[in-house]
Short mmCIF file of C-alpha atoms in Angstrom, two decimals:
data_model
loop_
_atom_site.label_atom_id
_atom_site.label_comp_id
_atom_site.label_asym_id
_atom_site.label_seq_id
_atom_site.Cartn_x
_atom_site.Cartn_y
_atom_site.Cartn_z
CA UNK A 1 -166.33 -334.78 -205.24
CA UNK A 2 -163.01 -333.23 -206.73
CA UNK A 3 -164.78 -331.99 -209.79
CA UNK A 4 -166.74 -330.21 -207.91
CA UNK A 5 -164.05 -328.58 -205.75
CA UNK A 6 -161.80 -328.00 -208.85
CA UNK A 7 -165.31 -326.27 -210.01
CA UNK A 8 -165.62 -324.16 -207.32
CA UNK A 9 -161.92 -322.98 -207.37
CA UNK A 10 -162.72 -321.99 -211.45
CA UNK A 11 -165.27 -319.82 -210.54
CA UNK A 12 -164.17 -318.47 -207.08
CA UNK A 13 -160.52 -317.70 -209.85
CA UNK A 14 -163.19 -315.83 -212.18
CA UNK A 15 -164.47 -313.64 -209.00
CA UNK A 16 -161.73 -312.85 -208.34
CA UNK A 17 -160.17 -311.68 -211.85
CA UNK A 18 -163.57 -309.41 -211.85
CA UNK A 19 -162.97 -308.23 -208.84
CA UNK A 20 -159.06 -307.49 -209.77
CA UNK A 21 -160.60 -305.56 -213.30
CA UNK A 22 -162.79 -303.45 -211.10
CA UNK A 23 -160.53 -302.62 -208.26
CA UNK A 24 -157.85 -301.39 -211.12
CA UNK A 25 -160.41 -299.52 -213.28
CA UNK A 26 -161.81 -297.92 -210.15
CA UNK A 27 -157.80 -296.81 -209.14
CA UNK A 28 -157.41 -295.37 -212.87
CA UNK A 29 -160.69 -293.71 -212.54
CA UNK A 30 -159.80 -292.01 -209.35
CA UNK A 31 -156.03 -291.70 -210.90
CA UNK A 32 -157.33 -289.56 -213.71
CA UNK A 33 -158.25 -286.51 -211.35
CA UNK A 34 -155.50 -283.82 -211.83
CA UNK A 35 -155.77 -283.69 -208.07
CA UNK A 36 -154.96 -287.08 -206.90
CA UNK A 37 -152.02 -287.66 -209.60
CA UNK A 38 -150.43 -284.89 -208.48
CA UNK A 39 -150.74 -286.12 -204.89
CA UNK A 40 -149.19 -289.39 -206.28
CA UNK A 41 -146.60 -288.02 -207.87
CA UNK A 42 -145.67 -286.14 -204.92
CA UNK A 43 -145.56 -289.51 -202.59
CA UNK A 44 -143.47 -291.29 -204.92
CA UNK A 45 -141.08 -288.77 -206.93
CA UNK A 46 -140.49 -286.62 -203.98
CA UNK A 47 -139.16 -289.13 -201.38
CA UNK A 48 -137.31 -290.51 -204.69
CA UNK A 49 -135.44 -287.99 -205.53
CA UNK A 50 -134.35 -286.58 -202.10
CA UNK A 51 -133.43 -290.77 -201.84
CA UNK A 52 -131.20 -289.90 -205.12
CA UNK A 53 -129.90 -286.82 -204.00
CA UNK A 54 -128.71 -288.34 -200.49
CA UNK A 55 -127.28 -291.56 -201.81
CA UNK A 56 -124.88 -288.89 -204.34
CA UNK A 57 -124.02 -286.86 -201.22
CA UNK A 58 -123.11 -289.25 -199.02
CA UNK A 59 -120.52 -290.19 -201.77
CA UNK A 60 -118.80 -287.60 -200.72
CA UNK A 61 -118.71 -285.90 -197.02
CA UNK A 62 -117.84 -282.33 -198.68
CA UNK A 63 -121.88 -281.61 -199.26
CA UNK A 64 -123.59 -280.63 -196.23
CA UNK A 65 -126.73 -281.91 -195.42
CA UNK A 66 -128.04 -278.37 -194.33
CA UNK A 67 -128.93 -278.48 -198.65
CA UNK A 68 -131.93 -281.14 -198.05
CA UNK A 69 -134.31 -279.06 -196.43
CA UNK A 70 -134.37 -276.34 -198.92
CA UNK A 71 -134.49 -278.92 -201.40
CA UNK A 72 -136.87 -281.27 -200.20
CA UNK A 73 -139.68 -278.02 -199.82
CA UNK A 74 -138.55 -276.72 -203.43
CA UNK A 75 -138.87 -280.53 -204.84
CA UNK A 76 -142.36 -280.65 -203.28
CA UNK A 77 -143.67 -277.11 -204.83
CA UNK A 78 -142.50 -278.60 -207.96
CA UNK A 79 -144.57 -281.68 -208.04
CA UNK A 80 -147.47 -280.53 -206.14
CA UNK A 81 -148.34 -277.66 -208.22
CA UNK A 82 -146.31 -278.50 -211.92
CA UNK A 83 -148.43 -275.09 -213.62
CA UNK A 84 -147.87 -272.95 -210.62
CA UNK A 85 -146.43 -269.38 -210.13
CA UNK A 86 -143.03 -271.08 -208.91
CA UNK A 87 -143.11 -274.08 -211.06
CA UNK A 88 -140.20 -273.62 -213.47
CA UNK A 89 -136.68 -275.20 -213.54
CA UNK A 90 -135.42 -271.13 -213.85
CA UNK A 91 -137.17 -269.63 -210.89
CA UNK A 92 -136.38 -273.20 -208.86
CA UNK A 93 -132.86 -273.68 -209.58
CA UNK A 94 -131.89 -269.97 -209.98
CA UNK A 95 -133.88 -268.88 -206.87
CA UNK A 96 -131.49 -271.79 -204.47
CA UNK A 97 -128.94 -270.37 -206.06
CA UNK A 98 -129.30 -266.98 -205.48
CA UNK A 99 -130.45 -267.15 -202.25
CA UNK A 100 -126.98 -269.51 -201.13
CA UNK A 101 -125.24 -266.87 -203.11
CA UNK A 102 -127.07 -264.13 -200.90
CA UNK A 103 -126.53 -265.60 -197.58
CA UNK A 104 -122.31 -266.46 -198.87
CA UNK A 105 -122.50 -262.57 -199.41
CA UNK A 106 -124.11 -261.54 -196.79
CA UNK A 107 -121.54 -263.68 -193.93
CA UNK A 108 -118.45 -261.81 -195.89
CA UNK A 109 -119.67 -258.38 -195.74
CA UNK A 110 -120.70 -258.99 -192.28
CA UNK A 111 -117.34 -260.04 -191.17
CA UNK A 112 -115.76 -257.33 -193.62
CA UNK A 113 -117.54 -253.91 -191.57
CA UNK A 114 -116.99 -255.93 -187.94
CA UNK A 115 -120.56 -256.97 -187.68
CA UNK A 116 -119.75 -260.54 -186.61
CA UNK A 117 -118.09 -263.15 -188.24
CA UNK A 118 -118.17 -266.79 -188.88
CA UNK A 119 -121.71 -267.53 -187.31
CA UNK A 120 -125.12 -267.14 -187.78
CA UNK A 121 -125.43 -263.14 -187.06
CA UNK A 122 -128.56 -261.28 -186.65
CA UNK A 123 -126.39 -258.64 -189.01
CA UNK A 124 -125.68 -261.61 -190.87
CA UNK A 125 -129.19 -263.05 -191.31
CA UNK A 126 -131.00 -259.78 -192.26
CA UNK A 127 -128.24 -258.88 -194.36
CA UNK A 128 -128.67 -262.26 -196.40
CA UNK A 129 -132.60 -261.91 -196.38
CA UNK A 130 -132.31 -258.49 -197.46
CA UNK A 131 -129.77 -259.45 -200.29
CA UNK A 132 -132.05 -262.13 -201.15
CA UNK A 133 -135.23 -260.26 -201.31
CA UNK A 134 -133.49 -257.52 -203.76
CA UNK A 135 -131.85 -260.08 -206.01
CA UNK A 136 -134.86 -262.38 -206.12
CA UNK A 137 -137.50 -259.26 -206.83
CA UNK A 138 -135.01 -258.50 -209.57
CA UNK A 139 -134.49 -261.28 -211.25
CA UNK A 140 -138.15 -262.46 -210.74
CA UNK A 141 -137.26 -265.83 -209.19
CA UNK A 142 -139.24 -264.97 -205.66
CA UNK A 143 -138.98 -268.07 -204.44
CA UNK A 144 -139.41 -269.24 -200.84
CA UNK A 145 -136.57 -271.44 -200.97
CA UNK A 146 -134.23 -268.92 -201.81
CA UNK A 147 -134.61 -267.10 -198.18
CA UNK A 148 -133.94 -270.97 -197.22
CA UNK A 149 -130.97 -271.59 -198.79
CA UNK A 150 -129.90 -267.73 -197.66
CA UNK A 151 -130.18 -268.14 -194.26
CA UNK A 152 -128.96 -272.27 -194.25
CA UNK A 153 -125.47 -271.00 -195.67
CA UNK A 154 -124.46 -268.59 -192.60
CA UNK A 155 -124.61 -272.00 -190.21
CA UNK A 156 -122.18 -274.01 -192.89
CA UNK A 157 -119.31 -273.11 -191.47
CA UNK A 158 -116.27 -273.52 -193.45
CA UNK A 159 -118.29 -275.54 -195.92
CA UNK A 160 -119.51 -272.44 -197.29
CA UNK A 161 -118.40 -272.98 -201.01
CA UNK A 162 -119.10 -276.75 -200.94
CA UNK A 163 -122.60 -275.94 -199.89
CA UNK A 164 -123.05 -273.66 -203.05
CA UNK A 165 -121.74 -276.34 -204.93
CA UNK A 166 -124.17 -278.66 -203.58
CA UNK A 167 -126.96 -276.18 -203.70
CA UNK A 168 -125.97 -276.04 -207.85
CA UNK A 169 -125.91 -279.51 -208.93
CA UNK A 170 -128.91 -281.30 -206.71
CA UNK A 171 -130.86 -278.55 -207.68
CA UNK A 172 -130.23 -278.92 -211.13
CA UNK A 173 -131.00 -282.84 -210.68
CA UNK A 174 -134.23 -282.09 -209.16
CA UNK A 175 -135.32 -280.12 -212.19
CA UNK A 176 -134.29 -282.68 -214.85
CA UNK A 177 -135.89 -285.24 -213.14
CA UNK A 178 -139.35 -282.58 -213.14
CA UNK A 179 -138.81 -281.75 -216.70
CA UNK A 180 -138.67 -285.24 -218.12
CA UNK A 181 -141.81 -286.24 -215.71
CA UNK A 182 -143.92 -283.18 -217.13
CA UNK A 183 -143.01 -282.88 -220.47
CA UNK A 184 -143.24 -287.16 -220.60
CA UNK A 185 -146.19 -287.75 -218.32
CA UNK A 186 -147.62 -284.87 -216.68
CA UNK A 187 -148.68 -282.66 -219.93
CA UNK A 188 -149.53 -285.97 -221.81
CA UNK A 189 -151.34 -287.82 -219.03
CA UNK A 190 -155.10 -287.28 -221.22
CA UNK A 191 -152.65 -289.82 -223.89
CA UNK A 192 -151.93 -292.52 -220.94
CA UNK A 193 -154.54 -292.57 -218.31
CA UNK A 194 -157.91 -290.78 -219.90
CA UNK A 195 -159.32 -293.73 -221.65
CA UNK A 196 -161.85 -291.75 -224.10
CA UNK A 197 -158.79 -290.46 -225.75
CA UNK A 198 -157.29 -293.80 -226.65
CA UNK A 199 -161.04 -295.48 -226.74
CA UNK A 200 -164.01 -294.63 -228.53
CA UNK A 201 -162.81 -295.57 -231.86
CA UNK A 202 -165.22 -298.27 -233.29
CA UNK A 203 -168.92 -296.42 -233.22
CA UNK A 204 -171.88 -298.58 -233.40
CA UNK A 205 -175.25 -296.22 -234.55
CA UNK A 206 -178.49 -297.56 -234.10
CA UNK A 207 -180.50 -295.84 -237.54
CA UNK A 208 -184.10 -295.59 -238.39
CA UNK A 209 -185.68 -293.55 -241.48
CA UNK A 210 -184.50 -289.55 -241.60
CA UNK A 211 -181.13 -289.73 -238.78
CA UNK A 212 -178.44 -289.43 -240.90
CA UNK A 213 -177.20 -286.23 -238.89
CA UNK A 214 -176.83 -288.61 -235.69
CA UNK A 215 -174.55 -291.16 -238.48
CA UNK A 216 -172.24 -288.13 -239.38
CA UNK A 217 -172.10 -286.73 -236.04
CA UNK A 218 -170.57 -290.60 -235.26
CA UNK A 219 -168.56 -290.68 -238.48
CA UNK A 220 -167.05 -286.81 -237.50
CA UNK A 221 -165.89 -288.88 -233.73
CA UNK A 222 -164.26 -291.97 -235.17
CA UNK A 223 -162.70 -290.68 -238.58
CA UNK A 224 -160.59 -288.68 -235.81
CA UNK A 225 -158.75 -291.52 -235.13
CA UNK A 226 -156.61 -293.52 -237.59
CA UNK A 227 -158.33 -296.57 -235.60
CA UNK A 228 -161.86 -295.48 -236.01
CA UNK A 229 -164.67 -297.35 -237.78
CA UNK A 230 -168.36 -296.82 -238.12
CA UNK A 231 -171.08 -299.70 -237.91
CA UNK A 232 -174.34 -298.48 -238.77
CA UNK A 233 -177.01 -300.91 -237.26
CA UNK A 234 -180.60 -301.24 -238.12
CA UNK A 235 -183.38 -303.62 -237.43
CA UNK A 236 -186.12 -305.13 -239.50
CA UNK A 237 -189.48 -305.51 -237.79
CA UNK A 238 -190.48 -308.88 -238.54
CA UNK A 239 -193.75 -308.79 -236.57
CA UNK A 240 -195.24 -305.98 -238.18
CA UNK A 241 -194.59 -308.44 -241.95
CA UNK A 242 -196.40 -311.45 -240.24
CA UNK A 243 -199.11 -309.08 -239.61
CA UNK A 244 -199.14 -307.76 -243.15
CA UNK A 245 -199.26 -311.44 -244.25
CA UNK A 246 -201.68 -312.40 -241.65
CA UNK A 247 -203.68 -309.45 -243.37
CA UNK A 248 -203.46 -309.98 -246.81
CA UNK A 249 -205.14 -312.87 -249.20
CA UNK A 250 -204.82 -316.77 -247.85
CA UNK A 251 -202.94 -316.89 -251.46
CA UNK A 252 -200.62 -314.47 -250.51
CA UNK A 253 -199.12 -316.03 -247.30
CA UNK A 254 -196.61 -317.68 -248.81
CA UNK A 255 -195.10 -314.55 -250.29
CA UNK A 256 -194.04 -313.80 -246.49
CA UNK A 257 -190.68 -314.54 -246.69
CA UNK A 258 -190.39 -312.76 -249.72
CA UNK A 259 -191.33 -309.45 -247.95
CA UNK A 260 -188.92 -310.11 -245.47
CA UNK A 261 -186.40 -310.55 -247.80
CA UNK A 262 -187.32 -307.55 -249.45
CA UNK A 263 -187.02 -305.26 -246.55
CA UNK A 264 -183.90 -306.39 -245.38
CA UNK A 265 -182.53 -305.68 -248.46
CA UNK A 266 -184.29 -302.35 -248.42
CA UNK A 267 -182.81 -301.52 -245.75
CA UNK A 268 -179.12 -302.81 -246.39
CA UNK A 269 -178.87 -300.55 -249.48
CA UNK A 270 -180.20 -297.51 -247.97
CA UNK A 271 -177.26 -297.98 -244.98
CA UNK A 272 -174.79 -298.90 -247.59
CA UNK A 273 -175.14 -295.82 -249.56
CA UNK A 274 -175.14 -293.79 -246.29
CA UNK A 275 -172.02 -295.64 -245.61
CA UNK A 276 -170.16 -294.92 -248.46
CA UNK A 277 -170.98 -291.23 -248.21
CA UNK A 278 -169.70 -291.54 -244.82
CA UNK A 279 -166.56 -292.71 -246.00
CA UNK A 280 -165.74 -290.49 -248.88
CA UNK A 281 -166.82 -287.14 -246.31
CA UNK A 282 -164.89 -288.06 -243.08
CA UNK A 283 -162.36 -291.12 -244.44
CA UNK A 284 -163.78 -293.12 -242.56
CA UNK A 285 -164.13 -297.32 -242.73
CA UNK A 286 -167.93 -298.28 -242.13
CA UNK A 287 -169.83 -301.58 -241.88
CA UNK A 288 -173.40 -302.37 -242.09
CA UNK A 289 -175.38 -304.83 -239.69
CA UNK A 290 -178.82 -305.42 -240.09
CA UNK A 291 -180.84 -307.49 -238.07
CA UNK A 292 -184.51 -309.02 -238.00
CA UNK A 293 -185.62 -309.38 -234.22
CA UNK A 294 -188.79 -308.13 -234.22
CA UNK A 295 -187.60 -304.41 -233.31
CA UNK A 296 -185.17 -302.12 -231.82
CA UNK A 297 -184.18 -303.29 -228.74
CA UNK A 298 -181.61 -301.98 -225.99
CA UNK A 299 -180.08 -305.26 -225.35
CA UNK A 300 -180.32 -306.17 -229.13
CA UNK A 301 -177.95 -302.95 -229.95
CA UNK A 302 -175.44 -303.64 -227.14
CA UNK A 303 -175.63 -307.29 -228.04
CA UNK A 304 -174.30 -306.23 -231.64
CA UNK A 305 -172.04 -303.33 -230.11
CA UNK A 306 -170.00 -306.50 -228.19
CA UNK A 307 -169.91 -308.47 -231.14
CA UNK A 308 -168.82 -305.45 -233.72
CA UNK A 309 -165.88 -304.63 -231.07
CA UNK A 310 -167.32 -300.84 -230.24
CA UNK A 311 -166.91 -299.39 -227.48
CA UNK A 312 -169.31 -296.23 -228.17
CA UNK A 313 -173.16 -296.23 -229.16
CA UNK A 314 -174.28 -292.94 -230.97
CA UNK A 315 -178.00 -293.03 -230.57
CA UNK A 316 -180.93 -290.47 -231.73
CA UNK A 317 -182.33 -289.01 -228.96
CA UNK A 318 -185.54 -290.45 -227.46
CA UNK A 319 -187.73 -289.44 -224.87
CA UNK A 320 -191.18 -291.02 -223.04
CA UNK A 321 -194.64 -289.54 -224.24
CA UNK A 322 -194.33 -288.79 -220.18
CA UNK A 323 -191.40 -286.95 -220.15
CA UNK A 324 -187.86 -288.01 -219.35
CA UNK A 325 -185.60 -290.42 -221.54
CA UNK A 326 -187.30 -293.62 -223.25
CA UNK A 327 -186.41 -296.68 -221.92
CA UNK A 328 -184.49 -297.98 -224.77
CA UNK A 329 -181.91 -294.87 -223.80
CA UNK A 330 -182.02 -295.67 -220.71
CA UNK A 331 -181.12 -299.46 -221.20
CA UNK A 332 -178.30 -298.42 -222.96
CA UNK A 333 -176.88 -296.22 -219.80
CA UNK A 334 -177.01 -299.57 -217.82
CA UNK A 335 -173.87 -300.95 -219.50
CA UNK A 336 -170.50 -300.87 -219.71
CA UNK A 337 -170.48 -299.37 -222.98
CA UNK A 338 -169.67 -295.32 -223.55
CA UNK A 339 -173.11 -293.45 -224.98
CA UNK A 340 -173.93 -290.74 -226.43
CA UNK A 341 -177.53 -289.82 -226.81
CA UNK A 342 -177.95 -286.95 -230.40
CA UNK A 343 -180.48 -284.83 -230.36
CA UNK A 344 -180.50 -282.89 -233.61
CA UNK A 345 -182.97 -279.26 -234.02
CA UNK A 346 -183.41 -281.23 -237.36
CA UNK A 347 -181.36 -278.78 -239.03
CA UNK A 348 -179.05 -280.83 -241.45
CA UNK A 349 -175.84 -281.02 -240.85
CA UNK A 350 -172.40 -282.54 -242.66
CA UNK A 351 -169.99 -280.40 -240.10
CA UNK A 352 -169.94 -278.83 -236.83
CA UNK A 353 -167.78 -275.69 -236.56
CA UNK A 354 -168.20 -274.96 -232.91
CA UNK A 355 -168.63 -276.52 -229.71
CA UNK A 356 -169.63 -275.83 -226.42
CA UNK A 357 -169.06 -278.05 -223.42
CA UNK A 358 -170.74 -277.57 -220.01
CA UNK A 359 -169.15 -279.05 -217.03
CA UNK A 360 -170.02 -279.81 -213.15
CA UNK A 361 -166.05 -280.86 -212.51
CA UNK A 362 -163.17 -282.25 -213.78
CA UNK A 363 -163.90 -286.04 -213.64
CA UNK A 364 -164.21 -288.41 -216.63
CA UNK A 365 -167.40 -287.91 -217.85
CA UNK A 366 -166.10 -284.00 -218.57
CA UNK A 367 -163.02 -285.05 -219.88
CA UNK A 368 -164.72 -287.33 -222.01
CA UNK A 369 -167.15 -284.40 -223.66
CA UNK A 370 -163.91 -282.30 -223.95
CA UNK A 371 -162.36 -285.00 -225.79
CA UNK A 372 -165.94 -286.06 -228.26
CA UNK A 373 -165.87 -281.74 -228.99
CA UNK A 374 -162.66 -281.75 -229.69
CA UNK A 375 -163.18 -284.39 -232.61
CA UNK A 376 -166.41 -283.28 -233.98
CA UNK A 377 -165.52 -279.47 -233.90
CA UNK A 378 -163.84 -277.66 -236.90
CA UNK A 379 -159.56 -277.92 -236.91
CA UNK A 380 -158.34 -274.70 -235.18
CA UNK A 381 -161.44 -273.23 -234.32
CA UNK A 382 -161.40 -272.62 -230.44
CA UNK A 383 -163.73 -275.60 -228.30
CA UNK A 384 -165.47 -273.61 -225.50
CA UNK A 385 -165.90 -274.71 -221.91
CA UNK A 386 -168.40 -273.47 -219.25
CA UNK A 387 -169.56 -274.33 -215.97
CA UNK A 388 -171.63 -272.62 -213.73
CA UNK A 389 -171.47 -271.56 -210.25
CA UNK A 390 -174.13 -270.45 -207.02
CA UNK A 391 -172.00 -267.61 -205.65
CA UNK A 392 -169.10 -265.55 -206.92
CA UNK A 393 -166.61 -267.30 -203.74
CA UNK A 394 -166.83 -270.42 -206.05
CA UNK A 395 -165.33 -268.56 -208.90
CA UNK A 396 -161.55 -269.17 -208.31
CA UNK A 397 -162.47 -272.50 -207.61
CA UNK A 398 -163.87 -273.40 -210.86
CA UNK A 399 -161.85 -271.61 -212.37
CA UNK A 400 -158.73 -273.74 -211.03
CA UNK A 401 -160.83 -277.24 -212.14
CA UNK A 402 -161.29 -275.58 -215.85
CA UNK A 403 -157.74 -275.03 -216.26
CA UNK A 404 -156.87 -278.22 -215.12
CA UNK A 405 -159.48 -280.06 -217.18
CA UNK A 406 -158.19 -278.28 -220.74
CA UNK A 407 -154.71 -278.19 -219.75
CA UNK A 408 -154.49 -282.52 -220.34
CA UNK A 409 -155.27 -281.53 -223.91
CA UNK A 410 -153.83 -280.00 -226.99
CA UNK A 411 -155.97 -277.32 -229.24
CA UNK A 412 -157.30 -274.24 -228.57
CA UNK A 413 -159.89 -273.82 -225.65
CA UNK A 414 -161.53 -270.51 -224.01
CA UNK A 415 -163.25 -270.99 -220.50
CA UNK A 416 -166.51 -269.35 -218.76
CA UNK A 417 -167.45 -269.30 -215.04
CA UNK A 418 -171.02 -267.62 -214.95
CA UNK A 419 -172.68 -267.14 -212.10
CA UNK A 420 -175.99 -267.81 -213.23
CA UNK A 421 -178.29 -271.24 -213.74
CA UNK A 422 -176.87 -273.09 -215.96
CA UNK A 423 -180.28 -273.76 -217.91
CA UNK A 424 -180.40 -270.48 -218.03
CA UNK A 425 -176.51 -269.84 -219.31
CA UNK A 426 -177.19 -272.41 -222.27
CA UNK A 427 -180.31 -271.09 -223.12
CA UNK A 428 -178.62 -267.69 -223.96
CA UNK A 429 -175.39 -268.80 -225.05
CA UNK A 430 -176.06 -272.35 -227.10
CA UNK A 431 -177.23 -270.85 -230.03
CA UNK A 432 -174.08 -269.43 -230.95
CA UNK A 433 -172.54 -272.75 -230.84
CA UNK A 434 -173.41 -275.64 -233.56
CA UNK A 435 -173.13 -278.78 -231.20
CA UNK A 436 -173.34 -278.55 -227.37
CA UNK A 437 -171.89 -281.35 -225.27
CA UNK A 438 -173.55 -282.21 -221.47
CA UNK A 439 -173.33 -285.09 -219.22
CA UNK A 440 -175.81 -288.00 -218.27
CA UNK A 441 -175.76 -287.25 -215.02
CA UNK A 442 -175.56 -291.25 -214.57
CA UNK A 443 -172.45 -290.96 -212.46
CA UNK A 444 -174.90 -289.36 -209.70
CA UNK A 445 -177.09 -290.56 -207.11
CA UNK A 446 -180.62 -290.93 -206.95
CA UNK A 447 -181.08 -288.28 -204.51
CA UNK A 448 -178.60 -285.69 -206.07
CA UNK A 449 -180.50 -286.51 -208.96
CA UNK A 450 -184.08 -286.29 -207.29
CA UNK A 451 -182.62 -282.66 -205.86
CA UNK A 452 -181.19 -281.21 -209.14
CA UNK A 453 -182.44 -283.29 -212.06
CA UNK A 454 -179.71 -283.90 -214.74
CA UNK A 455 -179.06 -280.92 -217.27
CA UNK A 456 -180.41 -282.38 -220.29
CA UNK A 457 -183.75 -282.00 -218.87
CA UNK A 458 -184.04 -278.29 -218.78
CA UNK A 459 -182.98 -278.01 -222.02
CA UNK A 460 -185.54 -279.35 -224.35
CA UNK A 461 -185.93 -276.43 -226.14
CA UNK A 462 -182.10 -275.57 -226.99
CA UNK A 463 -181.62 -274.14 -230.20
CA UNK A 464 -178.63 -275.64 -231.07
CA UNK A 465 -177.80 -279.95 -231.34
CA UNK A 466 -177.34 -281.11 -227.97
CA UNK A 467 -174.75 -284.49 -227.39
CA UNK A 468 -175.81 -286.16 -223.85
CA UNK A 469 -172.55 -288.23 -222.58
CA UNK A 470 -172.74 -291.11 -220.99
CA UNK A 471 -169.49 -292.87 -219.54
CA UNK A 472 -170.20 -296.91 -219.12
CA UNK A 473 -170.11 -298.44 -216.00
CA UNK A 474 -166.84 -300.24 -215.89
CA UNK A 475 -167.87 -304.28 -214.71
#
């Protein structure tokens, strides 16, 4: 009776641990959206530093607290919008500052002509608005919180330099604090939170006869990593020997095991010479596995993909006699493991100089072609990104969720919005580009799939090699 409650309590523990893996994969998932990091950031920096900035005032009762509002709006422009128009430690800091130094103006010269004095004037407030709006245009620091802080200083009172003072150094404590977090964090967040970046290392590709462009379009991902590795995988088809055996000459059965033997070795020297060319063109460690299982098999490849450590599958590309992808593709998409599906024009191919990657958004799945393009494509050489839109209102739109999806990365990038089908886009455009990079379309319903079938499929006759993404479903 206790066994079996202490056996229970194991596996209700396990449940739970998945559970716990999946609920945090899920939050970094939904964490890696520019969007909802910045929203983050914004709930927990924000109310941080106006915490820090209040705790140092109330240290001493010379800094008014008519500072924090100005502040707390400036702080949240910041963080909420880190590549925006007002964005900068200059225009932030030297826009409050201005804008107090305005409104201090403004009071004097006021009470100077007779035009009220020591109060909050309507002299006094246009005055300090109009000071503000010449010195801000000027310097280019048109920031709203300068008209803030301009108008905040005529109510002061005598407190009028203490609240420049103030104005000076929690602004300048507020920008520190946003420099460190995106220079740190924010412009490096593809190197802490997109896992493709720190992942996809150790590349398992499935071979048969006449694929080596698939091998050195793997070899091209992992050697850019110091961490990277190559397995090259292939599978002897022991049924097909029996039946030669059961074929040949009673005499000749027992030389079965012979032709197996000879085969397997076959085909570990013809993967061990593709292996060390892999390694002497892209410096790059590789391992063979060969197997004898009666044929390629989709569980048989992810089975050897757990046990080889990789955590991406290169494949050839494969498709039904009826159309669509073969089922062997298909059972590799149904795992947790990141795929990518080649399909070469049969062209040969040692290097790809240029890339193209088409988009739908800004989730993983385009991050992670962003990141696969920017390892296969030639050093230096631009990596362009396109995505395609139904009506010309949609245009700033993607073009906001381009910027933010390069702007996680280093390199050289150059973005198109076309207003046009985006078979039709590819079709006119992919040639110019060696390898072009487009999503499974796995990480969408069956019914948005039913409506708009996945790219891939309208593009069977791209003259260029196409790279199908798949991201794998985190368990």
């Amino acid at each position: 009776m206790l066994e079996q409650v202490r056996v229970r309590l194991r596996a209700l523990a396990r449940r739970l641990r998945r559970l716990e893996r999946r609920e945090l994969d899920a939050f970094v998932r939904w964490l890696e959206h520019t969007g909802n990091l910045l929203q983050l950031s914004v709930l927990v920096f924000v109310p941080l530093l106006i915490a820090a900035v209040t705790w140092l005032a109330n240290m001493t009762a010379a800094v008014s607290f008519l500072l924090f509002p100005p502040l707390a709006s400036g702080t949240y422009t910041l963080f909420a919008d880190p590549e925006g128009k007002h964005a900068t430690p200059w225009a932030f800091v030297g826009g409050m500052i201005v804008g107090a130094c305005c409104g201090w103006l403004a009071l004097a010269i006021a009470a100077a002509i007779g035009l009220g004095s020591g109060g909050a004037t309507a002299s006094g407030a246009a005055l300090s608005v109009f000071f503000t709006g010449v010195c801000t245009w000027a310097l280019d620091l048109e920031v709203p919180t300068a008209f803030s802080t301009a108008l905040l200083v005529l109510v002061s009172g005598n407190a009028q330099v203490a609240y420049v003072l103030g104005i000076v150094v929690s602004s300048a404590f507020v920008a520190s604090a946003f420099v460190l977090w995106r220079n740190r964090f924010y412009e490096q967040r593809a190197r802490y939170l997109y896992q493709t970046t720190s992942g996809d290392d150790h590349v398992l590709v499935p071979l048969g006869d006449g694929e080596e462009t698939v091998a050195r379009f793997a070899a091209s991902i992992a050697g850019a990593h110091d961490a990277g590795k190559v397995v090259l995988f292939d599978v002897i088809d022991e049924t097909a020997i029996e039946q030669q055996s059961e074929a040949a000459a009673e005499s000749d059965r027992s030389a079965e095991t012979d032709r197996t033997e000879r085969a397997t070795t076959k085909a570990a020297r013809r993967l061990e010479s593709l292996a060390a060319d892999l390694e002497m063109a892209y410096d790059v460690p590789c391992e063979v596995v060969v197997a004898g299982d009666g044929g390629r098999s989709a569980g048989l490849v992810l089975q050897t993909a757990r046990k080889q450590n990789c955590d991406l599958i290169v494949t050839p590309y494969a498709e039904r006699e009826s159309g669509g992808l073969s089922s062997f593709i298909t059972g590799l998409f149904d795992s947790e493991i990141d795929v990518i599906a080649f399909r070469s024009t049969g062209v040969p191919r040692r290097r790809w100089r240029d890339g193209l990657v088409a988009v739908r958004g800004a989730g993983d799945t385009a991050r992670a072609m962003l990141d696969f393009a920017i390892r296969v494509t030639e050093p230096g050489r631009p990596v362009s990104v396109c995505t395609c839109i139904d009506s010309e209102s949609r245009r700033r739109t993607a073009e906001s969720t381009l910027a933010d999806l390069v702007d996680a990365f280093s390199g050289r990038f150059e973005t198109h919005v076309v207003t046009a089908a985006v078979e039709t886009y590819l079709s006119r455009a992919a040639p110019r580009y060696d390898v072009c990079f487009v999503g499974s379309s796995t990480d969408r319903s069956t019914a948005s799939r039913f409506v708009s079938p996945p790219t891939f499929r309208k593009l069977s006759d791209l003259e260029t090699d196409v790279a199908i993404v798949h991201r794998g479903r985190r368990r």
